[in-house]
Amino acid sequence: MPSYRVSAVVGLLQPGVDAPDVLPQAVLVAESFTTVEAFDVSVVRGQARVTVRFEAADDQYARRIGWAVLARLDELAEISGRSVTRRFGSRWYPVRAQT
């Protein structure tokens, strides 16, 4: 099954949201749809970036999962730099809308 990841830069948290709760909430959303392979918070150019890697049968389903995770993150904090990508070999490529 193909591997996908969703990531976003997390900025200011919404009132009442604790920083340690953001990543687990994103993972819970992804787990409600599929198997989560890995997850991480990293600092890229001084900004916190949440990444959740997961399995999906196809690009369309992966986009639905990715959007659900991003929607939850958007409820918790200001986010930017959103992406849903698919792994081909050792590289990650953006998942495009089906036309």
mmCIF file of N, CA and C in Angstrom:
data_model
loop_
_atom_site.group_PDB
_atom_site.id
_atom_site.type_symbol
_atom_site.label_atom_id
_atom_site.label_comp_id
_atom_site.label_asym_id
_atom_site.label_seq_id
_atom_site.Cartn_x
_atom_site.Cartn_y
_atom_site.Cartn_z
ATOM 1 N N MET A 1 0.848 -1.174 0.000
ATOM 2 C CA MET A 1 0.000 0.000 0.000
ATOM 3 C C MET A 1 0.895 1.240 0.000
ATOM 4 N N PRO A 2 0.545 2.243 -0.810
ATOM 5 C CA PRO A 2 1.369 3.449 -0.888
ATOM 6 C C PRO A 2 1.469 4.198 0.442
ATOM 7 N N SER A 3 2.573 4.903 0.610
ATOM 8 C CA SER A 3 2.819 5.697 1.804
ATOM 9 C C SER A 3 2.625 7.172 1.469
ATOM 10 N N TYR A 4 1.915 7.866 2.343
ATOM 11 C CA TYR A 4 1.625 9.287 2.182
ATOM 12 C C TYR A 4 2.026 10.021 3.456
ATOM 13 N N ARG A 5 2.134 11.323 3.353
ATOM 14 C CA ARG A 5 2.328 12.125 4.558
ATOM 15 C C ARG A 5 1.619 13.456 4.399
ATOM 16 N N VAL A 6 1.176 13.955 5.534
ATOM 17 C CA VAL A 6 0.569 15.271 5.598
ATOM 18 C C VAL A 6 1.423 16.083 6.553
ATOM 19 N N SER A 7 1.688 17.324 6.193
ATOM 20 C CA SER A 7 2.498 18.165 7.079
ATOM 21 C C SER A 7 2.004 19.603 7.024
ATOM 22 N N ALA A 8 2.274 20.307 8.115
ATOM 23 C CA ALA A 8 1.899 21.717 8.204
ATOM 24 C C ALA A 8 2.776 22.397 9.241
ATOM 25 N N VAL A 9 3.048 23.658 9.004
ATOM 26 C CA VAL A 9 3.746 24.482 9.978
ATOM 27 C C VAL A 9 2.709 24.964 10.987
ATOM 28 N N VAL A 10 3.009 24.798 12.254
ATOM 29 C CA VAL A 10 2.090 25.178 13.323
ATOM 30 C C VAL A 10 2.578 26.475 13.947
ATOM 31 N N GLY A 11 1.692 27.462 13.964
ATOM 32 C CA GLY A 11 2.009 28.755 14.547
ATOM 33 C C GLY A 11 1.351 28.933 15.900
ATOM 34 N N LEU A 12 0.693 30.070 16.081
ATOM 35 C CA LEU A 12 0.043 30.372 17.360
ATOM 36 C C LEU A 12 -1.065 29.379 17.668
ATOM 37 N N LEU A 13 -1.067 28.897 18.895
ATOM 38 C CA LEU A 13 -2.098 27.963 19.336
ATOM 39 C C LEU A 13 -3.368 28.717 19.695
ATOM 40 N N GLN A 14 -4.507 28.052 19.516
ATOM 41 C CA GLN A 14 -5.785 28.623 19.920
ATOM 42 C C GLN A 14 -5.845 28.665 21.448
ATOM 43 N N PRO A 15 -6.613 29.572 22.026
ATOM 44 C CA PRO A 15 -6.731 29.636 23.487
ATOM 45 C C PRO A 15 -7.159 28.285 24.067
ATOM 46 N N GLY A 16 -6.494 27.877 25.124
ATOM 47 C CA GLY A 16 -6.817 26.625 25.794
ATOM 48 C C GLY A 16 -6.142 25.394 25.227
ATOM 49 N N VAL A 17 -5.407 25.540 24.123
ATOM 50 C CA VAL A 17 -4.710 24.403 23.511
ATOM 51 C C VAL A 17 -3.285 24.355 24.059
ATOM 52 N N ASP A 18 -2.878 23.184 24.532
ATOM 53 C CA ASP A 18 -1.512 22.988 25.009
ATOM 54 C C ASP A 18 -0.661 22.402 23.889
ATOM 55 N N ALA A 19 0.549 22.886 23.731
ATOM 56 C CA ALA A 19 1.440 22.443 22.654
ATOM 57 C C ALA A 19 1.614 20.924 22.598
ATOM 58 N N PRO A 20 1.779 20.232 23.739
ATOM 59 C CA PRO A 20 1.969 18.780 23.666
ATOM 60 C C PRO A 20 0.750 18.017 23.140
ATOM 61 N N ASP A 21 -0.400 18.663 23.041
ATOM 62 C CA ASP A 21 -1.613 17.997 22.570
ATOM 63 C C ASP A 21 -1.804 18.048 21.060
ATOM 64 N N VAL A 22 -1.078 18.889 20.371
ATOM 65 C CA VAL A 22 -1.308 19.114 18.941
ATOM 66 C C VAL A 22 -0.978 17.870 18.120
ATOM 67 N N LEU A 23 0.203 17.308 18.251
ATOM 68 C CA LEU A 23 0.580 16.138 17.459
ATOM 69 C C LEU A 23 -0.322 14.937 17.757
ATOM 70 N N PRO A 24 -0.586 14.587 19.018
ATOM 71 C CA PRO A 24 -1.480 13.444 19.273
ATOM 72 C C PRO A 24 -2.871 13.619 18.662
ATOM 73 N N GLN A 25 -3.383 14.840 18.633
ATOM 74 C CA GLN A 25 -4.689 15.085 18.029
ATOM 75 C C GLN A 25 -4.654 14.844 16.514
ATOM 76 N N ALA A 26 -3.581 15.266 15.868
ATOM 77 C CA ALA A 26 -3.427 15.030 14.428
ATOM 78 C C ALA A 26 -3.336 13.534 14.137
ATOM 79 N N VAL A 27 -2.595 12.815 14.961
ATOM 80 C CA VAL A 27 -2.441 11.368 14.788
ATOM 81 C C VAL A 27 -3.781 10.660 14.986
ATOM 82 N N LEU A 28 -4.552 11.069 15.977
ATOM 83 C CA LEU A 28 -5.867 10.451 16.222
ATOM 84 C C LEU A 28 -6.776 10.554 15.007
ATOM 85 N N VAL A 29 -6.763 11.696 14.360
ATOM 86 C CA VAL A 29 -7.596 11.863 13.168
ATOM 87 C C VAL A 29 -7.155 10.889 12.085
ATOM 88 N N ALA A 30 -5.867 10.827 11.802
ATOM 89 C CA ALA A 30 -5.371 9.909 10.769
ATOM 90 C C ALA A 30 -5.683 8.462 11.124
ATOM 91 N N GLU A 31 -5.509 8.094 12.397
ATOM 92 C CA GLU A 31 -5.775 6.721 12.832
ATOM 93 C C GLU A 31 -7.247 6.344 12.703
ATOM 94 N N SER A 32 -8.126 7.318 12.704
ATOM 95 C CA SER A 32 -9.542 7.018 12.546
ATOM 96 C C SER A 32 -9.865 6.569 11.118
ATOM 97 N N PHE A 33 -8.943 6.806 10.178
ATOM 98 C CA PHE A 33 -9.126 6.417 8.788
ATOM 99 C C PHE A 33 -8.266 5.237 8.364
ATOM 100 N N THR A 34 -7.030 5.158 8.886
ATOM 101 C CA THR A 34 -6.058 4.235 8.319
ATOM 102 C C THR A 34 -4.932 3.943 9.317
ATOM 103 N N THR A 35 -3.945 3.185 8.865
ATOM 104 C CA THR A 35 -2.761 2.884 9.668
ATOM 105 C C THR A 35 -1.783 4.049 9.589
ATOM 106 N N VAL A 36 -1.354 4.520 10.738
ATOM 107 C CA VAL A 36 -0.350 5.578 10.804
ATOM 108 C C VAL A 36 1.014 4.913 10.907
ATOM 109 N N GLU A 37 1.917 5.271 10.007
ATOM 110 C CA GLU A 37 3.247 4.678 9.966
ATOM 111 C C GLU A 37 4.240 5.400 10.873
ATOM 112 N N ALA A 38 4.123 6.716 10.945
ATOM 113 C CA ALA A 38 5.065 7.513 11.742
ATOM 114 C C ALA A 38 4.484 8.904 11.942
ATOM 115 N N PHE A 39 5.014 9.608 12.927
ATOM 116 C CA PHE A 39 4.594 10.985 13.177
ATOM 117 C C PHE A 39 5.717 11.706 13.887
ATOM 118 N N ASP A 40 5.734 13.038 13.724
ATOM 119 C CA ASP A 40 6.865 13.787 14.251
ATOM 120 C C ASP A 40 6.528 15.280 14.315
ATOM 121 N N VAL A 41 7.171 15.951 15.246
ATOM 122 C CA VAL A 41 7.220 17.407 15.259
ATOM 123 C C VAL A 41 8.682 17.777 15.087
ATOM 124 N N SER A 42 8.977 18.603 14.113
ATOM 125 C CA SER A 42 10.354 19.035 13.895
ATOM 126 C C SER A 42 10.374 20.557 13.806
ATOM 127 N N VAL A 43 11.560 21.106 13.921
ATOM 128 C CA VAL A 43 11.724 22.546 13.765
ATOM 129 C C VAL A 43 12.468 22.778 12.454
ATOM 130 N N VAL A 44 11.798 23.463 11.538
ATOM 131 C CA VAL A 44 12.353 23.750 10.223
ATOM 132 C C VAL A 44 12.394 25.258 10.057
ATOM 133 N N ARG A 45 13.589 25.798 9.897
ATOM 134 C CA ARG A 45 13.779 27.244 9.772
ATOM 135 C C ARG A 45 13.104 28.007 10.904
ATOM 136 N N GLY A 46 13.214 27.462 12.106
ATOM 137 C CA GLY A 46 12.691 28.131 13.290
ATOM 138 C C GLY A 46 11.198 27.978 13.511
ATOM 139 N N GLN A 47 10.541 27.142 12.708
ATOM 140 C CA GLN A 47 9.100 26.954 12.840
ATOM 141 C C GLN A 47 8.780 25.485 13.126
ATOM 142 N N ALA A 48 7.780 25.255 13.984
ATOM 143 C CA ALA A 48 7.362 23.890 14.301
ATOM 144 C C ALA A 48 6.581 23.312 13.125
ATOM 145 N N ARG A 49 6.948 22.092 12.724
ATOM 146 C CA ARG A 49 6.261 21.419 11.629
ATOM 147 C C ARG A 49 5.773 20.062 12.103
ATOM 148 N N VAL A 50 4.472 19.821 11.973
ATOM 149 C CA VAL A 50 3.864 18.540 12.317
ATOM 150 C C VAL A 50 3.793 17.699 11.050
ATOM 151 N N THR A 51 4.215 16.440 11.150
ATOM 152 C CA THR A 51 4.152 15.511 10.025
ATOM 153 C C THR A 51 3.554 14.200 10.496
ATOM 154 N N VAL A 52 2.583 13.699 9.741
ATOM 155 C CA VAL A 52 1.974 12.399 10.018
ATOM 156 C C VAL A 52 2.057 11.577 8.734
ATOM 157 N N ARG A 53 2.719 10.415 8.821
ATOM 158 C CA ARG A 53 2.845 9.521 7.669
ATOM 159 C C ARG A 53 1.852 8.375 7.820
ATOM 160 N N PHE A 54 1.184 8.023 6.730
ATOM 161 C CA PHE A 54 0.120 7.030 6.804
ATOM 162 C C PHE A 54 0.005 6.248 5.498
ATOM 163 N N GLU A 55 -0.766 5.156 5.542
ATOM 164 C CA GLU A 55 -1.044 4.348 4.359
ATOM 165 C C GLU A 55 -2.404 4.727 3.799
ATOM 166 N N ALA A 56 -2.535 4.631 2.481
ATOM 167 C CA ALA A 56 -3.832 4.834 1.832
ATOM 168 C C ALA A 56 -3.836 4.047 0.526
ATOM 169 N N ALA A 57 -5.016 3.597 0.133
ATOM 170 C CA ALA A 57 -5.137 2.776 -1.072
ATOM 171 C C ALA A 57 -4.869 3.563 -2.354
ATOM 172 N N ASP A 58 -5.223 4.854 -2.350
ATOM 173 C CA ASP A 58 -5.022 5.663 -3.552
ATOM 174 C C ASP A 58 -4.917 7.142 -3.174
ATOM 175 N N ASP A 59 -4.587 7.953 -4.163
ATOM 176 C CA ASP A 59 -4.385 9.386 -3.927
ATOM 177 C C ASP A 59 -5.646 10.087 -3.424
ATOM 178 N N GLN A 60 -6.799 9.709 -3.976
ATOM 179 C CA GLN A 60 -8.046 10.363 -3.576
ATOM 180 C C GLN A 60 -8.324 10.134 -2.087
ATOM 181 N N TYR A 61 -8.161 8.901 -1.621
ATOM 182 C CA TYR A 61 -8.398 8.604 -0.207
ATOM 183 C C TYR A 61 -7.344 9.292 0.664
ATOM 184 N N ALA A 62 -6.117 9.333 0.183
ATOM 185 C CA ALA A 62 -5.049 10.008 0.931
ATOM 186 C C ALA A 62 -5.349 11.495 1.088
ATOM 187 N N ARG A 63 -5.896 12.117 0.064
ATOM 188 C CA ARG A 63 -6.265 13.531 0.157
ATOM 189 C C ARG A 63 -7.339 13.743 1.216
ATOM 190 N N ARG A 64 -8.324 12.851 1.276
ATOM 191 C CA ARG A 64 -9.378 12.968 2.293
ATOM 192 C C ARG A 64 -8.782 12.875 3.696
ATOM 193 N N ILE A 65 -7.877 11.929 3.881
ATOM 194 C CA ILE A 65 -7.230 11.772 5.191
ATOM 195 C C ILE A 65 -6.409 13.012 5.510
ATOM 196 N N GLY A 66 -5.606 13.454 4.553
ATOM 197 C CA GLY A 66 -4.770 14.629 4.757
ATOM 198 C C GLY A 66 -5.581 15.862 5.095
ATOM 199 N N TRP A 67 -6.675 16.072 4.377
ATOM 200 C CA TRP A 67 -7.531 17.237 4.646
ATOM 201 C C TRP A 67 -8.156 17.154 6.033
ATOM 202 N N ALA A 68 -8.529 15.952 6.452
ATOM 203 C CA ALA A 68 -9.110 15.791 7.789
ATOM 204 C C ALA A 68 -8.091 16.148 8.863
ATOM 205 N N VAL A 69 -6.856 15.706 8.675
ATOM 206 C CA VAL A 69 -5.789 16.035 9.633
ATOM 207 C C VAL A 69 -5.552 17.550 9.639
ATOM 208 N N LEU A 70 -5.475 18.145 8.467
ATOM 209 C CA LEU A 70 -5.255 19.590 8.383
ATOM 210 C C LEU A 70 -6.407 20.376 9.004
ATOM 211 N N ALA A 71 -7.625 19.899 8.813
ATOM 212 C CA ALA A 71 -8.782 20.574 9.416
ATOM 213 C C ALA A 71 -8.674 20.554 10.938
ATOM 214 N N ARG A 72 -8.256 19.417 11.495
ATOM 215 C CA ARG A 72 -8.099 19.332 12.952
ATOM 216 C C ARG A 72 -6.982 20.256 13.427
ATOM 217 N N LEU A 73 -5.868 20.260 12.717
ATOM 218 C CA LEU A 73 -4.771 21.158 13.090
ATOM 219 C C LEU A 73 -5.221 22.613 13.038
ATOM 220 N N ASP A 74 -6.034 22.948 12.041
ATOM 221 C CA ASP A 74 -6.527 24.313 11.901
ATOM 222 C C ASP A 74 -7.435 24.711 13.064
ATOM 223 N N GLU A 75 -8.111 23.748 13.670
ATOM 224 C CA GLU A 75 -8.930 24.015 14.854
ATOM 225 C C GLU A 75 -8.069 24.291 16.087
ATOM 226 N N LEU A 76 -6.862 23.722 16.093
ATOM 227 C CA LEU A 76 -5.986 23.820 17.255
ATOM 228 C C LEU A 76 -5.018 24.993 17.203
ATOM 229 N N ALA A 77 -4.667 25.423 15.993
ATOM 230 C CA ALA A 77 -3.620 26.441 15.844
ATOM 231 C C ALA A 77 -3.703 27.094 14.473
ATOM 232 N N GLU A 78 -2.963 28.183 14.324
ATOM 233 C CA GLU A 78 -2.783 28.770 13.001
ATOM 234 C C GLU A 78 -1.795 27.889 12.258
ATOM 235 N N ILE A 79 -2.152 27.460 11.040
ATOM 236 C CA ILE A 79 -1.239 26.603 10.283
ATOM 237 C C ILE A 79 -0.964 27.206 8.915
ATOM 238 N N SER A 80 0.175 26.836 8.368
ATOM 239 C CA SER A 80 0.566 27.266 7.025
ATOM 240 C C SER A 80 1.441 26.173 6.422
ATOM 241 N N GLY A 81 1.837 26.361 5.184
ATOM 242 C CA GLY A 81 2.729 25.395 4.553
ATOM 243 C C GLY A 81 2.151 23.995 4.499
ATOM 244 N N ARG A 82 0.856 23.897 4.242
ATOM 245 C CA ARG A 82 0.173 22.601 4.234
ATOM 246 C C ARG A 82 0.574 21.795 3.003
ATOM 247 N N SER A 83 0.713 20.473 3.193
ATOM 248 C CA SER A 83 0.962 19.608 2.036
ATOM 249 C C SER A 83 0.535 18.185 2.333
ATOM 250 N N VAL A 84 0.109 17.507 1.268
ATOM 251 C CA VAL A 84 -0.142 16.071 1.303
ATOM 252 C C VAL A 84 0.708 15.507 0.173
ATOM 253 N N THR A 85 1.596 14.571 0.501
ATOM 254 C CA THR A 85 2.532 14.044 -0.477
ATOM 255 C C THR A 85 2.519 12.519 -0.480
ATOM 256 N N ARG A 86 2.966 11.937 -1.607
ATOM 257 C CA ARG A 86 3.049 10.485 -1.773
ATOM 258 C C ARG A 86 4.495 10.109 -2.032
ATOM 259 N N ARG A 87 4.881 8.982 -1.457
ATOM 260 C CA ARG A 87 6.254 8.523 -1.617
ATOM 261 C C ARG A 87 6.385 7.641 -2.857
ATOM 262 N N PHE A 88 7.356 7.983 -3.691
ATOM 263 C CA PHE A 88 7.773 7.169 -4.827
ATOM 264 C C PHE A 88 9.266 6.957 -4.667
ATOM 265 N N GLY A 89 9.685 5.745 -4.355
ATOM 266 C CA GLY A 89 11.093 5.483 -4.100
ATOM 267 C C GLY A 89 11.523 6.219 -2.851
ATOM 268 N N SER A 90 12.538 7.034 -2.972
ATOM 269 C CA SER A 90 13.039 7.774 -1.806
ATOM 270 C C SER A 90 12.583 9.238 -1.800
ATOM 271 N N ARG A 91 11.672 9.600 -2.701
ATOM 272 C CA ARG A 91 11.235 10.999 -2.808
ATOM 273 C C ARG A 91 9.751 11.130 -2.549
ATOM 274 N N TRP A 92 9.356 12.332 -2.145
ATOM 275 C CA TRP A 92 7.951 12.653 -1.871
ATOM 276 C C TRP A 92 7.455 13.634 -2.915
ATOM 277 N N TYR A 93 6.257 13.352 -3.491
ATOM 278 C CA TYR A 93 5.680 14.199 -4.525
ATOM 279 C C TYR A 93 4.282 14.658 -4.102
ATOM 280 N N PRO A 94 3.908 15.889 -4.442
ATOM 281 C CA PRO A 94 2.561 16.376 -4.074
ATOM 282 C C PRO A 94 1.463 15.491 -4.671
ATOM 283 N N VAL A 95 0.430 15.280 -3.895
ATOM 284 C CA VAL A 95 -0.737 14.561 -4.366
ATOM 285 C C VAL A 95 -1.628 15.591 -5.060
ATOM 286 N N ARG A 96 -1.975 15.324 -6.291
ATOM 287 C CA ARG A 96 -2.772 16.251 -7.092
ATOM 288 C C ARG A 96 -4.232 15.828 -7.084
ATOM 289 N N ALA A 97 -5.108 16.791 -7.306
ATOM 290 C CA ALA A 97 -6.538 16.511 -7.404
ATOM 291 C C ALA A 97 -6.796 15.693 -8.666
ATOM 292 N N GLN A 98 -7.748 14.772 -8.569
ATOM 293 C CA GLN A 98 -8.152 13.984 -9.738
ATOM 294 C C GLN A 98 -8.996 14.860 -10.652
ATOM 295 N N THR A 99 -8.732 14.785 -11.935
ATOM 296 C CA THR A 99 -9.526 15.576 -12.878
ATOM 297 C C THR A 99 -10.246 14.662 -13.828
#
